PDB file of N, CA and C in Angstrom:
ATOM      1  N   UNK A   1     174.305  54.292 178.319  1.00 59.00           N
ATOM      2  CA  UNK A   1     173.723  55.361 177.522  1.00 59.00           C
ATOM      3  C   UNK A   1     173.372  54.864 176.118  1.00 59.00           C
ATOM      4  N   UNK A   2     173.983  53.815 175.652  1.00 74.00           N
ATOM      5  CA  UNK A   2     174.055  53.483 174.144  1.00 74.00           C
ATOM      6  C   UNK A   2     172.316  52.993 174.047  1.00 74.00           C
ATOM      7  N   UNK A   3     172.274  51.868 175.109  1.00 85.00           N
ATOM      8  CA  UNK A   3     171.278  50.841 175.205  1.00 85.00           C
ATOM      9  C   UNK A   3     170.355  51.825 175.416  1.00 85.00           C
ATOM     10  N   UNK A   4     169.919  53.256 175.895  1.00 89.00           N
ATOM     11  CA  UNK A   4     168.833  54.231 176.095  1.00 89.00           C
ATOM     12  C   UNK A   4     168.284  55.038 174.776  1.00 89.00           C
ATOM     13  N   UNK A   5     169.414  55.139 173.611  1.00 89.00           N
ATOM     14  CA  UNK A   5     169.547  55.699 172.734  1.00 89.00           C
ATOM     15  C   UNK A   5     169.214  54.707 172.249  1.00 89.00           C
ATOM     16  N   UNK A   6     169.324  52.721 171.766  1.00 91.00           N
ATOM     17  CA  UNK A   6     168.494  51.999 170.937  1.00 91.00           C
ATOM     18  C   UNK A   6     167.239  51.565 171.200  1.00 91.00           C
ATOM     19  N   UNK A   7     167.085  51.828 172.629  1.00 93.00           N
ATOM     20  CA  UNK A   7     165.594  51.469 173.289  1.00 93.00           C
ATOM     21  C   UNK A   7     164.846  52.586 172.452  1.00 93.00           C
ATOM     22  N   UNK A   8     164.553  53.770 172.076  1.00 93.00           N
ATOM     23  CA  UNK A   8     164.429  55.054 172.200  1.00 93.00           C
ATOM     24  C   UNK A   8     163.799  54.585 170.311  1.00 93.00           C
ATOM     25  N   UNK A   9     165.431  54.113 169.823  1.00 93.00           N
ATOM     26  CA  UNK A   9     165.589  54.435 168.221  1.00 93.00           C
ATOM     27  C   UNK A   9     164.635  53.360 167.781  1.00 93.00           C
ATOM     28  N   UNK A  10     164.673  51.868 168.801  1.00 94.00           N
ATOM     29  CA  UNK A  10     163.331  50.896 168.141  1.00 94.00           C
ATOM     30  C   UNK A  10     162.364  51.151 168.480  1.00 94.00           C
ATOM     31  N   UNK A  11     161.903  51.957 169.520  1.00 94.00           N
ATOM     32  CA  UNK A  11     160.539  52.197 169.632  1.00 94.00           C
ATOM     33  C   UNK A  11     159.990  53.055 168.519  1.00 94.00           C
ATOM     34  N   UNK A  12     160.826  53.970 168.293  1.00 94.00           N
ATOM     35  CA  UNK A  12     160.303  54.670 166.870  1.00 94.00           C
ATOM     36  C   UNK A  12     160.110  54.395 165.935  1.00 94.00           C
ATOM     37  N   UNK A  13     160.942  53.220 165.752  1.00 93.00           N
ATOM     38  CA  UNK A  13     160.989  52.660 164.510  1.00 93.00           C
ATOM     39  C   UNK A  13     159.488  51.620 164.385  1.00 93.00           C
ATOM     40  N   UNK A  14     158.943  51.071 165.503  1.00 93.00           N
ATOM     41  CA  UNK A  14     158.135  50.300 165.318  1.00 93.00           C
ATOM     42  C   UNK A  14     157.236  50.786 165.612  1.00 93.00           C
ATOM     43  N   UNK A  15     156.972  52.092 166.532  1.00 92.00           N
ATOM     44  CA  UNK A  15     155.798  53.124 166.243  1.00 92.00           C
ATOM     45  C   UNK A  15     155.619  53.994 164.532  1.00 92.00           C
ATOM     46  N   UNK A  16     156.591  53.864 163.702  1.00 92.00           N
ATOM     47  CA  UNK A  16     156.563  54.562 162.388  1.00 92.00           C
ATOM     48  C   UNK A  16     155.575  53.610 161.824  1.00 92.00           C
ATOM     49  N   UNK A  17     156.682  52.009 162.225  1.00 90.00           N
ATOM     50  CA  UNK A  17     156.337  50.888 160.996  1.00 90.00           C
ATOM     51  C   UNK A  17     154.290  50.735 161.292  1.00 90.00           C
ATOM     52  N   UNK A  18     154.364  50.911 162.123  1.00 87.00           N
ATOM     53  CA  UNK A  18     152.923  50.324 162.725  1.00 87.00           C
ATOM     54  C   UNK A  18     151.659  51.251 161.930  1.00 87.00           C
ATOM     55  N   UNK A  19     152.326  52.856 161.568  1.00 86.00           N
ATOM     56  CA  UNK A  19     151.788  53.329 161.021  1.00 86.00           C
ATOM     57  C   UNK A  19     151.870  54.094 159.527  1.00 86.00           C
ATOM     58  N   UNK A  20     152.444  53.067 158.991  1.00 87.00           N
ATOM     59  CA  UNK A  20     153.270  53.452 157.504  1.00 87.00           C
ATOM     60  C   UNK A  20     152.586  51.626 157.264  1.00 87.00           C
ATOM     61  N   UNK A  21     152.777  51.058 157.668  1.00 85.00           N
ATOM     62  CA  UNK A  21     152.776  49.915 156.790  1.00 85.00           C
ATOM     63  C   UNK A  21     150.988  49.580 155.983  1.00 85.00           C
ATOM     64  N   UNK A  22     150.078  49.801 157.007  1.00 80.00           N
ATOM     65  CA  UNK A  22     148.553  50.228 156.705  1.00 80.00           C
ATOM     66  C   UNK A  22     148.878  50.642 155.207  1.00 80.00           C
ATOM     67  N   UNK A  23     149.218  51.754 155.572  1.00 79.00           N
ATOM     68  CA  UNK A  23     149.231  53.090 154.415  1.00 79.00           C
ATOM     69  C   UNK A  23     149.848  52.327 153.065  1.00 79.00           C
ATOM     70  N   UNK A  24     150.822  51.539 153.054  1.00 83.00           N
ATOM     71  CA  UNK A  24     151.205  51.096 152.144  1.00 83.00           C
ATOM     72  C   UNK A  24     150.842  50.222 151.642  1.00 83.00           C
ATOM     73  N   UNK A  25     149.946  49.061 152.094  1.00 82.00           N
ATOM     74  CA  UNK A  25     149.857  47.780 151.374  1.00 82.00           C
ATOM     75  C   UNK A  25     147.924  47.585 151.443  1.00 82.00           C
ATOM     76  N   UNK A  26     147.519  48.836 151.926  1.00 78.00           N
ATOM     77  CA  UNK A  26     145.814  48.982 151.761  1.00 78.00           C
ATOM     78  C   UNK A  26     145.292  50.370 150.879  1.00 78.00           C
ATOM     79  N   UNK A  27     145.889  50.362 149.993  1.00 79.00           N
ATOM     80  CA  UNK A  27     145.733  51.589 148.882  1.00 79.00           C
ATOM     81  C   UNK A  27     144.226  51.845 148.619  1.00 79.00           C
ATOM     82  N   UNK A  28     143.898  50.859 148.139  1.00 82.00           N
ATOM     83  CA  UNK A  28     142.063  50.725 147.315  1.00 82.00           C
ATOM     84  C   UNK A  28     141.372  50.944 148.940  1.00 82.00           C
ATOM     85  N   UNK A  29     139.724  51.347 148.789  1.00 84.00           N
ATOM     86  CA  UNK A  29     139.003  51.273 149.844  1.00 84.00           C
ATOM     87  C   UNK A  29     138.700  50.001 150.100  1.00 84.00           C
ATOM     88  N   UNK A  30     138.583  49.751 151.571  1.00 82.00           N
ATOM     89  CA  UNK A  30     137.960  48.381 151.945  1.00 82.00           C
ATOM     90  C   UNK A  30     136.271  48.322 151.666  1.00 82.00           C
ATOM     91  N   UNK A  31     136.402  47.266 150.429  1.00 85.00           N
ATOM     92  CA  UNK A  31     134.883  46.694 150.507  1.00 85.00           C
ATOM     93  C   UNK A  31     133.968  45.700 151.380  1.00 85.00           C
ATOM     94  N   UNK A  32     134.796  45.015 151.571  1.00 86.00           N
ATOM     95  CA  UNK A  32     134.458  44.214 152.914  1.00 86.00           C
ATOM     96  C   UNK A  32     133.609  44.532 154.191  1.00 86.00           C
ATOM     97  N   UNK A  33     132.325  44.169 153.857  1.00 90.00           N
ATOM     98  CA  UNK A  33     131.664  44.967 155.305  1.00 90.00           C
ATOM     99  C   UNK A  33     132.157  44.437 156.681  1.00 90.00           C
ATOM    100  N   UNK A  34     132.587  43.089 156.809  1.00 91.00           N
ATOM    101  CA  UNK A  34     132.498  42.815 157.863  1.00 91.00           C
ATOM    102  C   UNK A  34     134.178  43.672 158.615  1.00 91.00           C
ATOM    103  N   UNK A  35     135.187  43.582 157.293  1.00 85.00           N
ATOM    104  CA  UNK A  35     136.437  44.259 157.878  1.00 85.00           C
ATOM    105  C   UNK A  35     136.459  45.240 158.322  1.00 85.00           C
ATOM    106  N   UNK A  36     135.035  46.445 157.525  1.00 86.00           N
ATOM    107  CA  UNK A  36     134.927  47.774 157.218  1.00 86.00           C
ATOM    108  C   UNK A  36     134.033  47.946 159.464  1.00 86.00           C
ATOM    109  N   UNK A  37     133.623  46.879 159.205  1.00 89.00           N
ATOM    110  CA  UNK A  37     132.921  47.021 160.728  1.00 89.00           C
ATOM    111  C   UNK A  37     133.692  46.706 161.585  1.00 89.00           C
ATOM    112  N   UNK A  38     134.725  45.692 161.622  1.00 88.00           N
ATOM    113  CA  UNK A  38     135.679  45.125 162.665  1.00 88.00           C
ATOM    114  C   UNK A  38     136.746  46.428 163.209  1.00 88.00           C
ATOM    115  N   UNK A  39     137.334  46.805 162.036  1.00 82.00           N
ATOM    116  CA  UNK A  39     138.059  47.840 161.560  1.00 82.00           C
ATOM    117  C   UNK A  39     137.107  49.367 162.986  1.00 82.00           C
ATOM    118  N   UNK A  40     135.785  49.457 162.396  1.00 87.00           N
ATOM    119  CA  UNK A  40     135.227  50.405 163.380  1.00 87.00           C
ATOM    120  C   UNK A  40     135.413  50.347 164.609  1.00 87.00           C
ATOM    121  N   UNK A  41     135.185  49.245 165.196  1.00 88.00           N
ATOM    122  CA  UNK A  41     135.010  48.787 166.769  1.00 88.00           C
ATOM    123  C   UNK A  41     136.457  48.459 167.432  1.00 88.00           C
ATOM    124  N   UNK A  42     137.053  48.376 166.123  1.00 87.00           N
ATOM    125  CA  UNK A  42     138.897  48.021 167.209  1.00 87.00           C
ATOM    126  C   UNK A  42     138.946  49.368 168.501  1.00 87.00           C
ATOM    127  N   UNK A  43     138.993  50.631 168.075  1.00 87.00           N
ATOM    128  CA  UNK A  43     139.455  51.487 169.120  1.00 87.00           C
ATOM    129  C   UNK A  43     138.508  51.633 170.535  1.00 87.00           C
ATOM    130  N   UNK A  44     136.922  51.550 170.422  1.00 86.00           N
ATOM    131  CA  UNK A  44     136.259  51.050 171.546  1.00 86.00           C
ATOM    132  C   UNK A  44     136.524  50.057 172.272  1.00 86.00           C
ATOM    133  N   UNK A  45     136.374  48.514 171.826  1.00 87.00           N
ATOM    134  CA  UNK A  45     136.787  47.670 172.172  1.00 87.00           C
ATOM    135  C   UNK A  45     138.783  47.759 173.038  1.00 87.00           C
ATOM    136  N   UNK A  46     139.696  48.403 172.318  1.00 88.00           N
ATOM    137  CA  UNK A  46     140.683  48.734 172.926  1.00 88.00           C
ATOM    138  C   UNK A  46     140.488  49.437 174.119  1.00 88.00           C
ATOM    139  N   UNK A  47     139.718  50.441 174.001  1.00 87.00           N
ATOM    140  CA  UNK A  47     139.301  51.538 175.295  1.00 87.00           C
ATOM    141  C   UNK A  47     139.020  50.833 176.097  1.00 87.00           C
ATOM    142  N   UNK A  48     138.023  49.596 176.137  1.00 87.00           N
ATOM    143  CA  UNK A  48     137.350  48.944 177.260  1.00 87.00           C
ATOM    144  C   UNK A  48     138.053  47.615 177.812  1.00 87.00           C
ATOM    145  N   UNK A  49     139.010  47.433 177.068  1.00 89.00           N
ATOM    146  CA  UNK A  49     139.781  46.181 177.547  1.00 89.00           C
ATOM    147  C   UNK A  49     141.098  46.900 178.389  1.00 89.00           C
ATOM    148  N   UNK A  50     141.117  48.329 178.287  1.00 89.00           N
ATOM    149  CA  UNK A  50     142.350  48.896 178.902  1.00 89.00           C
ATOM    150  C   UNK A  50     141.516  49.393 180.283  1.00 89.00           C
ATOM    151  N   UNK A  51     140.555  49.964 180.338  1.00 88.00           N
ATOM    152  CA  UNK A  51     139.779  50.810 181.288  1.00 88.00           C
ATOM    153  C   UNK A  51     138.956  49.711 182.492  1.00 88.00           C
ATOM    154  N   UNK A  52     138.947  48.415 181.722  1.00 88.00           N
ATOM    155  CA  UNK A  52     137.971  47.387 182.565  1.00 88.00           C
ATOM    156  C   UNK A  52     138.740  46.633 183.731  1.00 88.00           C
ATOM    157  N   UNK A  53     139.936  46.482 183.862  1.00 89.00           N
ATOM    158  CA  UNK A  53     140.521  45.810 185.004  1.00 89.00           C
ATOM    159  C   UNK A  53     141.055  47.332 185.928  1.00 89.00           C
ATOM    160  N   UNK A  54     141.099  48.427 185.172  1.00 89.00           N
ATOM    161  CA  UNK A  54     141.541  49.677 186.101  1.00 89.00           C
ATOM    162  C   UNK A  54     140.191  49.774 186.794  1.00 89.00           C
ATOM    163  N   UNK A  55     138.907  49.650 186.285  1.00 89.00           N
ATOM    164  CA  UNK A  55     138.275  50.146 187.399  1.00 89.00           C
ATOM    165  C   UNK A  55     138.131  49.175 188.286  1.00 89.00           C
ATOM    166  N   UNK A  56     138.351  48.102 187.799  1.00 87.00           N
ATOM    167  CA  UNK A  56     137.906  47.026 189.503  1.00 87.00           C
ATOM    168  C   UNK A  56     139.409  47.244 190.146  1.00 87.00           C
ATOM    169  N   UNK A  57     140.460  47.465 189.936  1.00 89.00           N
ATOM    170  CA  UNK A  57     141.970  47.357 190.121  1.00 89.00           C
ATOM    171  C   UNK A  57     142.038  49.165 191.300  1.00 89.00           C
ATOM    172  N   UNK A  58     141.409  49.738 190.903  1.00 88.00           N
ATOM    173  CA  UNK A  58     142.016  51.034 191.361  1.00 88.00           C
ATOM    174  C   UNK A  58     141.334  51.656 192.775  1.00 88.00           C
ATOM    175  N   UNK A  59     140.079  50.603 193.113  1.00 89.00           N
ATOM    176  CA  UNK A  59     139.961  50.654 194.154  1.00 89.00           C
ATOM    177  C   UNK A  59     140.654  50.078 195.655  1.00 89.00           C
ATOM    178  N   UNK A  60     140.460  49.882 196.966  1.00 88.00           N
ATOM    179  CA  UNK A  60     141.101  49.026 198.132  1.00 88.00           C
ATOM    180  C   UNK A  60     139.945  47.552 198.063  1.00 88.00           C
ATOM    181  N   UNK A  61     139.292  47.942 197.143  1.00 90.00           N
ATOM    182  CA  UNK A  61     137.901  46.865 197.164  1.00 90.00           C
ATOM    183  C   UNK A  61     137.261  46.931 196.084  1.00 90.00           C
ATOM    184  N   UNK A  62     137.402  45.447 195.053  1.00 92.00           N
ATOM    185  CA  UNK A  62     136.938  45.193 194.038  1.00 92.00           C
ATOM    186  C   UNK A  62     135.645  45.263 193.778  1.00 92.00           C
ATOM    187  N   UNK A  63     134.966  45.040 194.924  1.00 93.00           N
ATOM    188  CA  UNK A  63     133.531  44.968 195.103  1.00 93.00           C
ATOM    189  C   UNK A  63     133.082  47.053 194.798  1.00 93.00           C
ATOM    190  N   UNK A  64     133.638  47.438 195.479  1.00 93.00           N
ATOM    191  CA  UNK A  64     133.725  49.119 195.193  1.00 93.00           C
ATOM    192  C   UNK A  64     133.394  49.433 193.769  1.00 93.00           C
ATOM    193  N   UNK A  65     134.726  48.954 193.204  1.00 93.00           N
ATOM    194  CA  UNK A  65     135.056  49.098 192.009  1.00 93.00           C
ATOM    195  C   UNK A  65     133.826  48.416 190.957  1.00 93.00           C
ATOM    196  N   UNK A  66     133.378  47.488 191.189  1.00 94.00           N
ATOM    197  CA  UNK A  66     132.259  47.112 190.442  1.00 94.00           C
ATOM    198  C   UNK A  66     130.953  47.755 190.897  1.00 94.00           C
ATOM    199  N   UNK A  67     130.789  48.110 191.773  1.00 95.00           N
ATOM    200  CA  UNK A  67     129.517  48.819 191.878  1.00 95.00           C
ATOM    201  C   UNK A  67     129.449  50.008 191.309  1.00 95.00           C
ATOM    202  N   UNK A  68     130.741  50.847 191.369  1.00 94.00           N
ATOM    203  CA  UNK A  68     130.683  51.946 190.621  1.00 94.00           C
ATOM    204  C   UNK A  68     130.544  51.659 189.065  1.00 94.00           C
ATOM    205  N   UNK A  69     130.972  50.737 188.496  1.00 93.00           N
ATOM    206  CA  UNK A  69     131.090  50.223 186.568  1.00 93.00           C
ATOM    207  C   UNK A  69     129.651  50.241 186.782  1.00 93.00           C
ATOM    208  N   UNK A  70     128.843  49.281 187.525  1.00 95.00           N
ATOM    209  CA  UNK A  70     127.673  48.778 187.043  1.00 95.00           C
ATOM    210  C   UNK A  70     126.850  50.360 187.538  1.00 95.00           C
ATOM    211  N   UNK A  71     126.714  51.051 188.851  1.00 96.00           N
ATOM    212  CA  UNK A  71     126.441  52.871 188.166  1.00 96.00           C
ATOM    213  C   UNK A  71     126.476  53.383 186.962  1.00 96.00           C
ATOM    214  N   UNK A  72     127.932  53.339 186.497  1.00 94.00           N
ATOM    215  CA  UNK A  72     128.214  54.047 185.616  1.00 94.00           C
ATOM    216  C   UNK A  72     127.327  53.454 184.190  1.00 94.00           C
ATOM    217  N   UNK A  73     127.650  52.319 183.926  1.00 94.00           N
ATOM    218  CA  UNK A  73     126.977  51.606 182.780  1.00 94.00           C
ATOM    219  C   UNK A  73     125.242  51.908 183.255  1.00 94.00           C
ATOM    220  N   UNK A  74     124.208  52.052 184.385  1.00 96.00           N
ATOM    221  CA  UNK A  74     122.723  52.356 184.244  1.00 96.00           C
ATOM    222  C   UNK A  74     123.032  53.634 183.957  1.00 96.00           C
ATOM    223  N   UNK A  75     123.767  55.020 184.259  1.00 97.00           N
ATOM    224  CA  UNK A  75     123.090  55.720 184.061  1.00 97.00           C
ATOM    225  C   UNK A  75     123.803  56.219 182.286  1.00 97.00           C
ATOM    226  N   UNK A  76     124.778  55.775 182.183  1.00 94.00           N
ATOM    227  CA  UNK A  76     125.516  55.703 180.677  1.00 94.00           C
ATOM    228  C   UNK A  76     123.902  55.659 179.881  1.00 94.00           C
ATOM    229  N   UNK A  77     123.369  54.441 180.325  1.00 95.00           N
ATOM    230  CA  UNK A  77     122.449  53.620 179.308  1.00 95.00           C
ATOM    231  C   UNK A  77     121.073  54.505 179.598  1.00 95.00           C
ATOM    232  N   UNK A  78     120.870  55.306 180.400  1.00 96.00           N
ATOM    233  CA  UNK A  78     119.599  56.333 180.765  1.00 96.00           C
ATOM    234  C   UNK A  78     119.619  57.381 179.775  1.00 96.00           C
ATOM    235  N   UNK A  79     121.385  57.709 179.392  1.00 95.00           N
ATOM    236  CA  UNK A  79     121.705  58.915 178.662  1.00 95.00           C
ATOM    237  C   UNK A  79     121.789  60.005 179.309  1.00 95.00           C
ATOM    238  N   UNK A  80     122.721  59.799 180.499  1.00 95.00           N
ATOM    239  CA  UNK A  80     123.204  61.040 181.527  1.00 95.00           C
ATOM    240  C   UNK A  80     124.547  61.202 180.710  1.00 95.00           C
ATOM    241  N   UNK A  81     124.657  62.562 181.030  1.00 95.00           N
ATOM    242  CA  UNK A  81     126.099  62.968 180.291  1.00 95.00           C
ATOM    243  C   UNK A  81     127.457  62.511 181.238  1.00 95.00           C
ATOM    244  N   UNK A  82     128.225  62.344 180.352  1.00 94.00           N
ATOM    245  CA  UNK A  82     129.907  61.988 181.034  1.00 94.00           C
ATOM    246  C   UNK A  82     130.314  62.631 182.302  1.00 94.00           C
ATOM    247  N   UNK A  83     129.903  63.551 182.352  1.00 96.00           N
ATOM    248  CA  UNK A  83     130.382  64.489 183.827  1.00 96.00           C
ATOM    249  C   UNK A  83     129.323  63.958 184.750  1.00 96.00           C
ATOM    250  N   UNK A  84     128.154  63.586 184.604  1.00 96.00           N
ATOM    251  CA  UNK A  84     127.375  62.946 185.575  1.00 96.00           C
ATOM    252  C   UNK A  84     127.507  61.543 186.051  1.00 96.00           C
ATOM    253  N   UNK A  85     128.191  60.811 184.964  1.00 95.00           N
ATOM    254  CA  UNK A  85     128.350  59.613 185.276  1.00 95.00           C
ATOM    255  C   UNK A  85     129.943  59.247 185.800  1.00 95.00           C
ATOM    256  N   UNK A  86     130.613  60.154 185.529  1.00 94.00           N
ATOM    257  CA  UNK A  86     132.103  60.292 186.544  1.00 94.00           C
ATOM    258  C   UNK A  86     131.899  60.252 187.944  1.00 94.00           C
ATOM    259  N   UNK A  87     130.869  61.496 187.832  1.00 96.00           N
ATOM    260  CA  UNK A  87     130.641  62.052 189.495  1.00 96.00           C
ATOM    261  C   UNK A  87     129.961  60.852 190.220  1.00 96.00           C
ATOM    262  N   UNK A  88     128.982  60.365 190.228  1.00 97.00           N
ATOM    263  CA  UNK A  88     128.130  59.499 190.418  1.00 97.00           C
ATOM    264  C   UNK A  88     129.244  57.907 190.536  1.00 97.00           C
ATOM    265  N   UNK A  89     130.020  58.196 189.903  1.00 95.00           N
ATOM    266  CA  UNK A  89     130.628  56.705 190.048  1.00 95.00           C
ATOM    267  C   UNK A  89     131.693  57.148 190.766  1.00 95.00           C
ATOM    268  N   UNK A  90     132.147  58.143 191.081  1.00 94.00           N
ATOM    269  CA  UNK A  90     133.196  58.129 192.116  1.00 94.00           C
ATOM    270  C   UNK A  90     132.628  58.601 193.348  1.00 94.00           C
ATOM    271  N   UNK A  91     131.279  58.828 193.372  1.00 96.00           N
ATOM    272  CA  UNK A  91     130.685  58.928 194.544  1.00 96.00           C
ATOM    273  C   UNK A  91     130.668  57.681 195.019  1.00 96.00           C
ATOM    274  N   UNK A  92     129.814  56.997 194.405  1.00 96.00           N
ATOM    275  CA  UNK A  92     129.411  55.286 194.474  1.00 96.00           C
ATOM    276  C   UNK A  92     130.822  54.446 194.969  1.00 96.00           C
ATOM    277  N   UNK A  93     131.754  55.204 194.874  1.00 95.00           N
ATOM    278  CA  UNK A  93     133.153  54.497 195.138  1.00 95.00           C
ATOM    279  C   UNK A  93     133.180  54.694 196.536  1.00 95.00           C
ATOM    280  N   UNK A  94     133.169  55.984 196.665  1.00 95.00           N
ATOM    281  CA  UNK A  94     133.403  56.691 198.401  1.00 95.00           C
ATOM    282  C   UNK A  94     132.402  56.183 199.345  1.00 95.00           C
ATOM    283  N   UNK A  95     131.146  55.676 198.308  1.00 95.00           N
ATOM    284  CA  UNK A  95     130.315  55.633 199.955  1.00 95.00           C
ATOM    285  C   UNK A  95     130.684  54.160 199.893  1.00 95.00           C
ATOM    286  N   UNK A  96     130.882  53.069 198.973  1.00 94.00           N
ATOM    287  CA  UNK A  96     130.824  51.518 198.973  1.00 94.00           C
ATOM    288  C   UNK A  96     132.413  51.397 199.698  1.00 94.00           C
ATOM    289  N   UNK A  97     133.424  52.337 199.803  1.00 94.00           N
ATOM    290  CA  UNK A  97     134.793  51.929 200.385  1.00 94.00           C
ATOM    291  C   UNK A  97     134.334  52.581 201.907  1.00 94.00           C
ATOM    292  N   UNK A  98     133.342  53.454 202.434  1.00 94.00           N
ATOM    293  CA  UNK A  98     132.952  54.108 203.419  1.00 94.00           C
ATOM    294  C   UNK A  98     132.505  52.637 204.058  1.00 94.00           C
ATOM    295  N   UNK A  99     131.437  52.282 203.332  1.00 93.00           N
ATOM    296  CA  UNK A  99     130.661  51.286 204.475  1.00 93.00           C
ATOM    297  C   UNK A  99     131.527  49.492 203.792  1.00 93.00           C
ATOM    298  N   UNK A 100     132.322  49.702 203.308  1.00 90.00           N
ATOM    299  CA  UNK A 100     133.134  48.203 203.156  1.00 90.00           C
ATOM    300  C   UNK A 100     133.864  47.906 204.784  1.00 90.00           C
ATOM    301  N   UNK A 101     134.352  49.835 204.958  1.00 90.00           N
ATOM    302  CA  UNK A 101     134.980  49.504 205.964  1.00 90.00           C
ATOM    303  C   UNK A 101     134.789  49.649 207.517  1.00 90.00           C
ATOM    304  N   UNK A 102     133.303  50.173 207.606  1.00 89.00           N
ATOM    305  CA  UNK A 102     132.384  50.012 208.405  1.00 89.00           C
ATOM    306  C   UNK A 102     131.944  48.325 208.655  1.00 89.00           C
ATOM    307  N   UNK A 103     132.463  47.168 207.590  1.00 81.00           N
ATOM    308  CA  UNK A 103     131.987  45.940 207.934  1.00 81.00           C
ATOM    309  C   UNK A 103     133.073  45.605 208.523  1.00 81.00           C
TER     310      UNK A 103
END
């Protein structure tokens, strides 16, 4: 029980520090364009390095799984909305795991 209660007490502690320490030692605004831009793209870039092995990963067939990304990314890039490009890529899943296993 002890060891559940310090697992518990350092995670907090290093979820606080992670977001207290910023705050403390970056007072002035960042002038720096290139930081001020790096700084922008961290949380996208995070999104897509977490989301990119789940979609080839979460199918029975990687090949599935990439046909649906590369769907999703044409019609993303057409400018179909999010609910169209969900649907459409988990369609694209069902019929490419349909006829994977038709081979």
């Amino acid at each position: 029980m002890k060891s559940i209660t310090l697992y518990i007490l350092v995670s907090a502690v290093v979820s606080y520090a992670i977001r207290v320490i910023p705050l403390t030692l970056f007072r002035k605004p960042i002038k720096s364009r290139f930081i001020r831009s790096f700084l922008y793209y961290v949380p996208y870039v995070t999104i897509a390095v977490m989301t990119f092995p789940a979609i080839l990963e979460a199918t029975s067939n990687p090949l599935a799984g990439l046909c649906a990304l590369l769907v999703g990314i044409g019609l993303s890039f057409i400018g179909k909305s999010m609910f169209t490009v969900a649907c459409a890529s988990c369609g694209c899943v069902l019929l490419m795991e349909w006829i994977l296993t038709l081979l």
